[in-house]
Coordinates of C-alpha atoms in Angstrom, one line a residue:
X1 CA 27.6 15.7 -20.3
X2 CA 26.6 13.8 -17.3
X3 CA 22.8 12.7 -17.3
X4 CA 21.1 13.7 -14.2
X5 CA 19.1 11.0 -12.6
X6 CA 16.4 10.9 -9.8
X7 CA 15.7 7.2 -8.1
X8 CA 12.3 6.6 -6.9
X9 CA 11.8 3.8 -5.1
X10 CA 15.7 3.6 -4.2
X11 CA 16.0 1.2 -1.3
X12 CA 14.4 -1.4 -3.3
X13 CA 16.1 -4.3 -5.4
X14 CA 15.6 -2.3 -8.3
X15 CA 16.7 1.1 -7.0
X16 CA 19.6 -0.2 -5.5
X17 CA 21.0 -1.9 -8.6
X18 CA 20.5 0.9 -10.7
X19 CA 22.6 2.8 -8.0
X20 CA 25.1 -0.3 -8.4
X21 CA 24.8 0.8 -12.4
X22 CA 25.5 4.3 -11.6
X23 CA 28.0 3.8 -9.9
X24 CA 30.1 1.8 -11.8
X25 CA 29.1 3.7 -14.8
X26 CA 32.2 5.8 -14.7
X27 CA 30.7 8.9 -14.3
X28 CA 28.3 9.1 -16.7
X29 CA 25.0 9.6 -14.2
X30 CA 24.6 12.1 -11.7
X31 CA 22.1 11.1 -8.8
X32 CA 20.2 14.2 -8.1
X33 CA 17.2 12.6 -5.9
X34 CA 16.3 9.6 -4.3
X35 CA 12.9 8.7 -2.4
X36 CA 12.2 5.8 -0.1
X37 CA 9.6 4.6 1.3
X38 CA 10.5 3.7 4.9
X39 CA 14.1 2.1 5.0
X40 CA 15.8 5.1 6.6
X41 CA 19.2 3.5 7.4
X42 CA 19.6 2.6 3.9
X43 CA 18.0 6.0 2.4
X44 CA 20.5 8.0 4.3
X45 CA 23.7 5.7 3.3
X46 CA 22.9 5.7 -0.7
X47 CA 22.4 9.7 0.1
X48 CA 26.2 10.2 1.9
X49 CA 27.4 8.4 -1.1
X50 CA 25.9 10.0 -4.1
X51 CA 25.1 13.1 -2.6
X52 CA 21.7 14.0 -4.2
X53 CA 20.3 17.3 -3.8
X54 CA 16.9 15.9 -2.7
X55 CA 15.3 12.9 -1.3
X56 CA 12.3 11.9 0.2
X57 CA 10.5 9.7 2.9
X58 CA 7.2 8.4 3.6
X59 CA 6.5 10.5 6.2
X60 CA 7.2 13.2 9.4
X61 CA 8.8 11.0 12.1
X62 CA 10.6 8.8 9.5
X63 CA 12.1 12.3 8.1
X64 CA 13.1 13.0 11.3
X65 CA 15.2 10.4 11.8
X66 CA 16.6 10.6 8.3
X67 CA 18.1 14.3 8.9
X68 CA 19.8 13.3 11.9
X69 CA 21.7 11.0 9.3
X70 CA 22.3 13.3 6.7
X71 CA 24.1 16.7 6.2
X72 CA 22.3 20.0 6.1
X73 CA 22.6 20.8 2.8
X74 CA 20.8 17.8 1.6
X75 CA 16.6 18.8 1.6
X76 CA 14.6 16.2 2.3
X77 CA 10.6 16.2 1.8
X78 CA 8.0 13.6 3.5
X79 CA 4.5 12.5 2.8
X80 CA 3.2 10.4 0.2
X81 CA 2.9 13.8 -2.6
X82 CA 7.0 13.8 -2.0
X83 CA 7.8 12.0 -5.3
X84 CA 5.5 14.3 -6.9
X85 CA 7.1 17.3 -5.7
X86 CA 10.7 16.0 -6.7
X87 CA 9.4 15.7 -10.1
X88 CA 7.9 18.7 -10.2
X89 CA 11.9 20.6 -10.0
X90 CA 14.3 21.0 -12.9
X91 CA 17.5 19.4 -13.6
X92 CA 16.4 15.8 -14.0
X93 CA 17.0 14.0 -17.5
X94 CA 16.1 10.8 -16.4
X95 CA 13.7 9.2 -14.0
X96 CA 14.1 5.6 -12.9
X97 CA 10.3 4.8 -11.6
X98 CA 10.9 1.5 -8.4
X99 CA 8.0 2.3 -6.5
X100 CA 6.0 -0.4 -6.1
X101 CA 2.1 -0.6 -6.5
X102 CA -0.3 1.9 -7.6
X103 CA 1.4 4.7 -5.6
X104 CA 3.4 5.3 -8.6
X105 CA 0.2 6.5 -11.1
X106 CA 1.0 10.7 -9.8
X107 CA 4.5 10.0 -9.7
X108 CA 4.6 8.9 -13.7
X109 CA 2.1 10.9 -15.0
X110 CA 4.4 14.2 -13.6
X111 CA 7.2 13.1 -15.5
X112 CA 5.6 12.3 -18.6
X113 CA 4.4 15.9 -18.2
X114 CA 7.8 17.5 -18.3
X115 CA 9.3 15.4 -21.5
X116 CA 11.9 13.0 -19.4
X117 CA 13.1 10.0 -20.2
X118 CA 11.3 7.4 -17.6
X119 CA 13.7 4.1 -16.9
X120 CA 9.8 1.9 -15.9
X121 CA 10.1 -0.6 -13.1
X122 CA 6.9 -0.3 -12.5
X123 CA 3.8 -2.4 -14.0
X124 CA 0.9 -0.9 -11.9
X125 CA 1.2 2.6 -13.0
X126 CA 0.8 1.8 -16.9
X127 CA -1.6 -0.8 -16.2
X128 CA -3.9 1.7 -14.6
X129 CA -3.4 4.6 -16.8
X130 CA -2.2 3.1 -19.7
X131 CA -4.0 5.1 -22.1
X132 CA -3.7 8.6 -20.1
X133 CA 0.2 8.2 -19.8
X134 CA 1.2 6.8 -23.3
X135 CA -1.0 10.0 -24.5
X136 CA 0.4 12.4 -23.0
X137 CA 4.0 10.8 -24.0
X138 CA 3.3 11.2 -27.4
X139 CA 2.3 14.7 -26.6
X140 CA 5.3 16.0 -24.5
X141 CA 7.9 13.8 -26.5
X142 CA 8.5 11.5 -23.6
X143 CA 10.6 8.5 -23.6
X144 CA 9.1 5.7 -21.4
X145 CA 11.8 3.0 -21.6
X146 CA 10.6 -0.5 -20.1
X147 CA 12.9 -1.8 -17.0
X148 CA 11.4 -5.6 -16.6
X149 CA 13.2 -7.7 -17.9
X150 CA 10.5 -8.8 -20.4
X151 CA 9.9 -6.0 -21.5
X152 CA 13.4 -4.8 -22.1
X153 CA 13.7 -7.5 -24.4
X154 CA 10.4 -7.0 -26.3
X155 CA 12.1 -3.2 -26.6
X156 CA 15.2 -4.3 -27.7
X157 CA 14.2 -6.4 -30.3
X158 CA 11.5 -4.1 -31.6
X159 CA 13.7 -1.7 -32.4
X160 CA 12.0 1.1 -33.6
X161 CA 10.6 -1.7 -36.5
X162 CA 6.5 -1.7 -34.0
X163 CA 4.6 -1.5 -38.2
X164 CA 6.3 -4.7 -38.8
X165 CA 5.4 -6.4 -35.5
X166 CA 3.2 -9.4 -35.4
X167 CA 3.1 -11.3 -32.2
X168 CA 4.6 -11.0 -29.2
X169 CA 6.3 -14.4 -26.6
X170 CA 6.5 -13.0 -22.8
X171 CA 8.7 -15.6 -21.2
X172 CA 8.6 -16.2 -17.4
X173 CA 10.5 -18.7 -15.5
X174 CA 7.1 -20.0 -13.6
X175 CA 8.1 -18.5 -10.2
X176 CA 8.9 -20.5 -6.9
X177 CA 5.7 -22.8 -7.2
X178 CA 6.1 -24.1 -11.0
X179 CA 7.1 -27.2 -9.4
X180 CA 4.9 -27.2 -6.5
X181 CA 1.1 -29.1 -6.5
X182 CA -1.4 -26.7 -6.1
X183 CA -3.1 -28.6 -3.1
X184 CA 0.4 -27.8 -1.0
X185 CA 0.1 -24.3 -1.5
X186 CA -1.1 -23.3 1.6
X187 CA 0.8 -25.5 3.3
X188 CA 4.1 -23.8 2.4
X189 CA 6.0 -21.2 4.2
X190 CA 6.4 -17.9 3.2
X191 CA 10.0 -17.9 3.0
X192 CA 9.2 -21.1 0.1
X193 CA 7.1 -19.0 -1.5
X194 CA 9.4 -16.1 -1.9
X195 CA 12.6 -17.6 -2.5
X196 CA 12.6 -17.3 -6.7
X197 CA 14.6 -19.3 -8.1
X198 CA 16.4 -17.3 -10.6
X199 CA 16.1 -13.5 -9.9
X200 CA 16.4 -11.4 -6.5
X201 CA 13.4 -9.0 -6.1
X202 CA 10.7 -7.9 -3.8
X203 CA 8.6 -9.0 -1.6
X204 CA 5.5 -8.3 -3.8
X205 CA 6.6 -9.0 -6.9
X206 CA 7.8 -12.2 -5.7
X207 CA 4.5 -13.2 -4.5
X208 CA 3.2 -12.2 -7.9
X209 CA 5.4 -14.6 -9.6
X210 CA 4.4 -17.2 -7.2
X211 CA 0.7 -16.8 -8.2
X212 CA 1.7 -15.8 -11.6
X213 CA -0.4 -12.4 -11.6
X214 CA 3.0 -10.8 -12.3
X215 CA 2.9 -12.7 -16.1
X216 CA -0.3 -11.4 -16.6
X217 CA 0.1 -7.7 -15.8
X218 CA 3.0 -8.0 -18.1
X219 CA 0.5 -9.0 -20.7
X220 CA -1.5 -5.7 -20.0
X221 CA 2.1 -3.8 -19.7
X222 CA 2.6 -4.8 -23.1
X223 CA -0.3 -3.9 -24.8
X224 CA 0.3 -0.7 -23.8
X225 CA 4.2 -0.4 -24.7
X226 CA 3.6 -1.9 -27.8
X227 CA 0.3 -1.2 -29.2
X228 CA -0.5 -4.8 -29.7
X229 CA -3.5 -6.7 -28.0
X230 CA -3.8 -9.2 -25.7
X231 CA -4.7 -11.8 -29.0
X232 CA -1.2 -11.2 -30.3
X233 CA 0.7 -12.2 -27.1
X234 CA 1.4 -15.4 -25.7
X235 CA 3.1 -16.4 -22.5
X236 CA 5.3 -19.2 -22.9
X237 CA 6.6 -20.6 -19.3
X238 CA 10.9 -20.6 -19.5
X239 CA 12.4 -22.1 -16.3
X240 CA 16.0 -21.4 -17.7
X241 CA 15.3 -17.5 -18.1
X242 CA 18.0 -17.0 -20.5
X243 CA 15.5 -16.1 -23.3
X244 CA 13.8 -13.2 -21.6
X245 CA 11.0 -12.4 -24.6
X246 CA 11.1 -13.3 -28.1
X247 CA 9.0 -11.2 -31.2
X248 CA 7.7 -12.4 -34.4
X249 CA 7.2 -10.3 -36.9
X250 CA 5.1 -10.1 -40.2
X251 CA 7.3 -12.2 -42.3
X252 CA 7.8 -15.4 -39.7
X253 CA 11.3 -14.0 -38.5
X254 CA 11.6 -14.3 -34.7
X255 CA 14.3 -12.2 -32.5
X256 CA 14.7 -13.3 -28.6
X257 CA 16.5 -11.4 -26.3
X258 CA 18.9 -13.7 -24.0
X259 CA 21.3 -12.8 -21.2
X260 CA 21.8 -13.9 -17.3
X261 CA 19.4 -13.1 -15.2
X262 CA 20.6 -10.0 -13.3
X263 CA 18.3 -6.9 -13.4
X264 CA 21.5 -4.8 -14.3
X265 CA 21.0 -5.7 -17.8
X266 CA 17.8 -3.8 -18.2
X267 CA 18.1 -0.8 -16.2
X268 CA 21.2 0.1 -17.3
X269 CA 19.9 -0.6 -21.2
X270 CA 17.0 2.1 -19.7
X271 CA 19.8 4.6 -18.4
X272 CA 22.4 4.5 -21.7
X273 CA 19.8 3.7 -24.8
X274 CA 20.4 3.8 -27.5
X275 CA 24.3 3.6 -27.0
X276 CA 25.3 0.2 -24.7
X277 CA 28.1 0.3 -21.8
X278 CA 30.4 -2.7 -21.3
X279 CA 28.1 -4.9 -19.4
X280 CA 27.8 -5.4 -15.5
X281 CA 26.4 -8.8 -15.4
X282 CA 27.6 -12.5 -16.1
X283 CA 27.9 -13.4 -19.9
X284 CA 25.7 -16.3 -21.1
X285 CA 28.0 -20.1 -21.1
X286 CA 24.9 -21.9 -23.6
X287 CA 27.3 -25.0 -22.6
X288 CA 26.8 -25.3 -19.4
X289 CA 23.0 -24.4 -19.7
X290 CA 22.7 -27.4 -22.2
X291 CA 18.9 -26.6 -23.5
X292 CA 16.1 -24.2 -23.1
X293 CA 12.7 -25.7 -22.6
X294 CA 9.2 -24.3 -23.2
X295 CA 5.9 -25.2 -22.2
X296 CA 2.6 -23.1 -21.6
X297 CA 1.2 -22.3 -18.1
X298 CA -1.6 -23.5 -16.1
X299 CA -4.4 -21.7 -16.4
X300 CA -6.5 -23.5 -14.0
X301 CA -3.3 -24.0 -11.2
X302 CA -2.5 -20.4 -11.5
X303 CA -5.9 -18.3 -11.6
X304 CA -4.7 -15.1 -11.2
X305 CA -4.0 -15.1 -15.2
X306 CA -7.4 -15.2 -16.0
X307 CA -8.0 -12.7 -13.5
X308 CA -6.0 -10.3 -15.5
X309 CA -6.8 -11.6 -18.6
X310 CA -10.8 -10.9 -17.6
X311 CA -9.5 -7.0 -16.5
X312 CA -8.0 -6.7 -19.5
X313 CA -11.3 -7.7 -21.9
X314 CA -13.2 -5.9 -19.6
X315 CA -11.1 -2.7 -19.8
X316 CA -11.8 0.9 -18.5
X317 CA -11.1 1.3 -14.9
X318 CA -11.0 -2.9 -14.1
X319 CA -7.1 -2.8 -14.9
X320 CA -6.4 -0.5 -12.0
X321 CA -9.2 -2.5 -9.7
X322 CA -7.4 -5.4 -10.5
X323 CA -3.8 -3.8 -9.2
X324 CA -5.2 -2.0 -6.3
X325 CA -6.9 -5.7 -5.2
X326 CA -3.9 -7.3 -5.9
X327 CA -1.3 -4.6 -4.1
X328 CA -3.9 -5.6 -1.2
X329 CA -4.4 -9.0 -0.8
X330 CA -0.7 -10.0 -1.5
X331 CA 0.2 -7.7 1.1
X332 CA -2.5 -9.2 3.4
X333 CA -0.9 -12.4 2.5
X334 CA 2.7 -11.1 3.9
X335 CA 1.0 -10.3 6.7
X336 CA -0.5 -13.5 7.4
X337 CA -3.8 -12.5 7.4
X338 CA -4.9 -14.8 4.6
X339 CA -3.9 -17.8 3.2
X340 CA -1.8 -18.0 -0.2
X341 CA -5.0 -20.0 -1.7
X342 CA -7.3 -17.0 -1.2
X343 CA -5.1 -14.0 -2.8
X344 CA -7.1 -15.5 -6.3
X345 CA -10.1 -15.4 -4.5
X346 CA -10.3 -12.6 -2.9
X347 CA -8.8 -10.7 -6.2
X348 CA -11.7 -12.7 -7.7
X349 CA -14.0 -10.9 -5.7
X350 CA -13.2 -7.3 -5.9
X351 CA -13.5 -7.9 -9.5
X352 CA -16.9 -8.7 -9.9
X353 CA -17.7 -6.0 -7.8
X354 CA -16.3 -3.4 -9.5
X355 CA -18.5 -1.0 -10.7
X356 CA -16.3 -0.4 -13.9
X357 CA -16.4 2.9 -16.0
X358 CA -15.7 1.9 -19.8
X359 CA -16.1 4.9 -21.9
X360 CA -13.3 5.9 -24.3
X361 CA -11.1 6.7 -22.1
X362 CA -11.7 7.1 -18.2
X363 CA -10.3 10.1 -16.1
X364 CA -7.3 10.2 -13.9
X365 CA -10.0 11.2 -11.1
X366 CA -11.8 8.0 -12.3
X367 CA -8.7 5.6 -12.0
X368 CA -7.4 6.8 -8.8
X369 CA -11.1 6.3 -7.1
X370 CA -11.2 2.7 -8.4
X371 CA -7.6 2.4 -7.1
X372 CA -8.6 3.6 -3.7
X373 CA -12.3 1.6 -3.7
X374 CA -10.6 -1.8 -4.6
X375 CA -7.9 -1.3 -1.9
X376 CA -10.3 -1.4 0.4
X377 CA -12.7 -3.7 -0.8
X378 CA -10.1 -6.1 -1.2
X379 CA -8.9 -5.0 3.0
X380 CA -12.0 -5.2 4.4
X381 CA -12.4 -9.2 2.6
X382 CA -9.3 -9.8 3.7
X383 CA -9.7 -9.0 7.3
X384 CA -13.5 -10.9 7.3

């Protein structure tokens, strides 16, 4: 029977290769919703080709524009609570969650709710509400099934065998500026700083490979997904990225998960586990690659892993500050309000200001207002 999928997020890199998975999947996925956030044009051609029942927009004049592209029989809902509300329907199996940033928190904690498998693209969400959402998984019998590529291989060579686990390697290939002097950072374009040189992604998450924030939300992401702490996981820079995590476990045996760089691998892993389709992406030639090379990262070049590292120790509500001031000053950044120099800084900043609420476990009410707080703490720095 076909598995019914709804894409959120689905005019991103992510959404549209899952839809490339899907599609080439040979029928085995049935698109029943799609959500965008402003990318109209694109929205309304994934909808004529996979027909979804639903789909959703950011808001009233962009969903205007998006039914005079689409037949009447296809509803389409606006506003930011739209995700929500296509979560909140029956007939979905699986959710793949691609919306970027902290907008995501409602959206995944609805379908953890309802017992669906979520396909996770995104780091924010868990980061912020880490402890709420793998909670209520365990409750509703929720599958949460990591999409980055890091944490698709931590997954993969887990295996169901998390008593045995010992330590965890998160690989990263350093980003665009592994190579690059600090003191030329602002001097560099922004098209430098988001050309990656081995995988095609967003905007923001390209920036956040740049300053290497990405590597350490990952390291929060996985404390979450795996029950380990942050002690027990080490991030080992890997400009090849053919080994895309490695775990050690209890008796010094050590699995690595390699394969080509193409985000196809892990979202479709996401969409068929635990069965495996014939894969859609280039097979590994170890000849031609000729070595892989570790080395550890720079602390002191790359502040924002301290920065998360610090959230992290500090815990409570500081995780989300620290995503909302990051979603913030990287888009600042885009925006070419600030330099790339002060995205640590001003990060830096919002941080020590938070007021941060440590208790056993802090409310969703209690994430979301340190979401909002730090978003605009972090605006109103960024426009001083």
């Amino acid at each position: 029977m076909r598995k019914k999928i709804a894409i959120l997020g689905s005019t991103g890199s992510i959404g549209t290769s899952a839809l490339d998975v899907v599609a080439r999947s040979g029928g085995a996925f049935e698109v029943v919703a799609l959500s965008a956030g402003s990318n109209v044009k694109l929205l309304a051609a994934q909808a004529r080709a996979f027909r979804p029942r639903v789909v959703s927009i950011a808001d009233e004049r962009l969903a205007r524009q998006l039914k005079a592209l689409l037949p009447g029989a296809t509803k389409i809902l606006c506003g930011a609570d739209a995700p929500s509300e296509i979560l909140s329907r029956g007939g979905i199996d699986i959710v793949l969650m691609a919306i970027s940033g902290t907008e995501c928190i409602m959206p995944l904690v609805e379908s953890v709710k309802k017992k669906r498998r979520v396909a996770l693209a995104n780091k924010e969400a868990l980061i912020s509400a880490g402890q709420i959402v793998m909670e209520l998984a365990a409750k509703s019998g929720a599958e949460i099934i990591p999409v980055d590529s890091e944490h698709s291989a931590i997954f993969q060579c887990v295996d169901g065998r998390r008593e045995y686990l010992s330590k965890i390697y998160l690989t990263g290939s350093g980003g665009p500026l592994l190579n690059v002097p600090a003191r030329r950072f602002d001097s560099l374009r922004r098209g430098d700083v988001l050309n990656h040189p081995r995988w095609k992604m967003g905007r923001k998450i390209t920036v956040d490979s740049a300053t290497m924030m990405n590597k350490g939300l990952e390291v929060i992401e996985a404390q979450y997904l795996f029950g380990v702490d942050a002690a027990r996981i080490e991030v080992l820079i890997h400009p090849e990225a053919v080994i895309h995590s490695m775990v050690e476990f209890a008796d010094g045996a050590i699995l690595a998960q390699l394969g080509a760089p193409d985000m196809r691998l892990p979202i479709q892993y996401a969409l068929t586990y635990p069965r495996r389709a014939d894969g859609l992406a280039k097979h590994v030639d170890f000849a031609k690659i000729g070595r892989l090379t570790f080395k550890q990262p720079d602390y002191k070049k790359f502040p924002c892993l301290e920065l998360a590292a610090r959230a992290a120790a500090f815990g409570g509500t500081a995780p989300a500050a620290l995503c909302a001031a990051d979603e913030e000053t990287v888009a600042s950044y885009l925006d070419g309000r600030i330099k790339f120099s002060d995205i640590p800084k001003v990060i830096s900043r919002v941080l020590s200001a938070h007021k941060n609420i440590n208790d056993t476990k802090p409310s969703l009410g209690d994430i979301l207002e340190a979401v909002g707080r730090s978003k605009e703490e972090a605006r109103v720095i960024c426009c001083q």
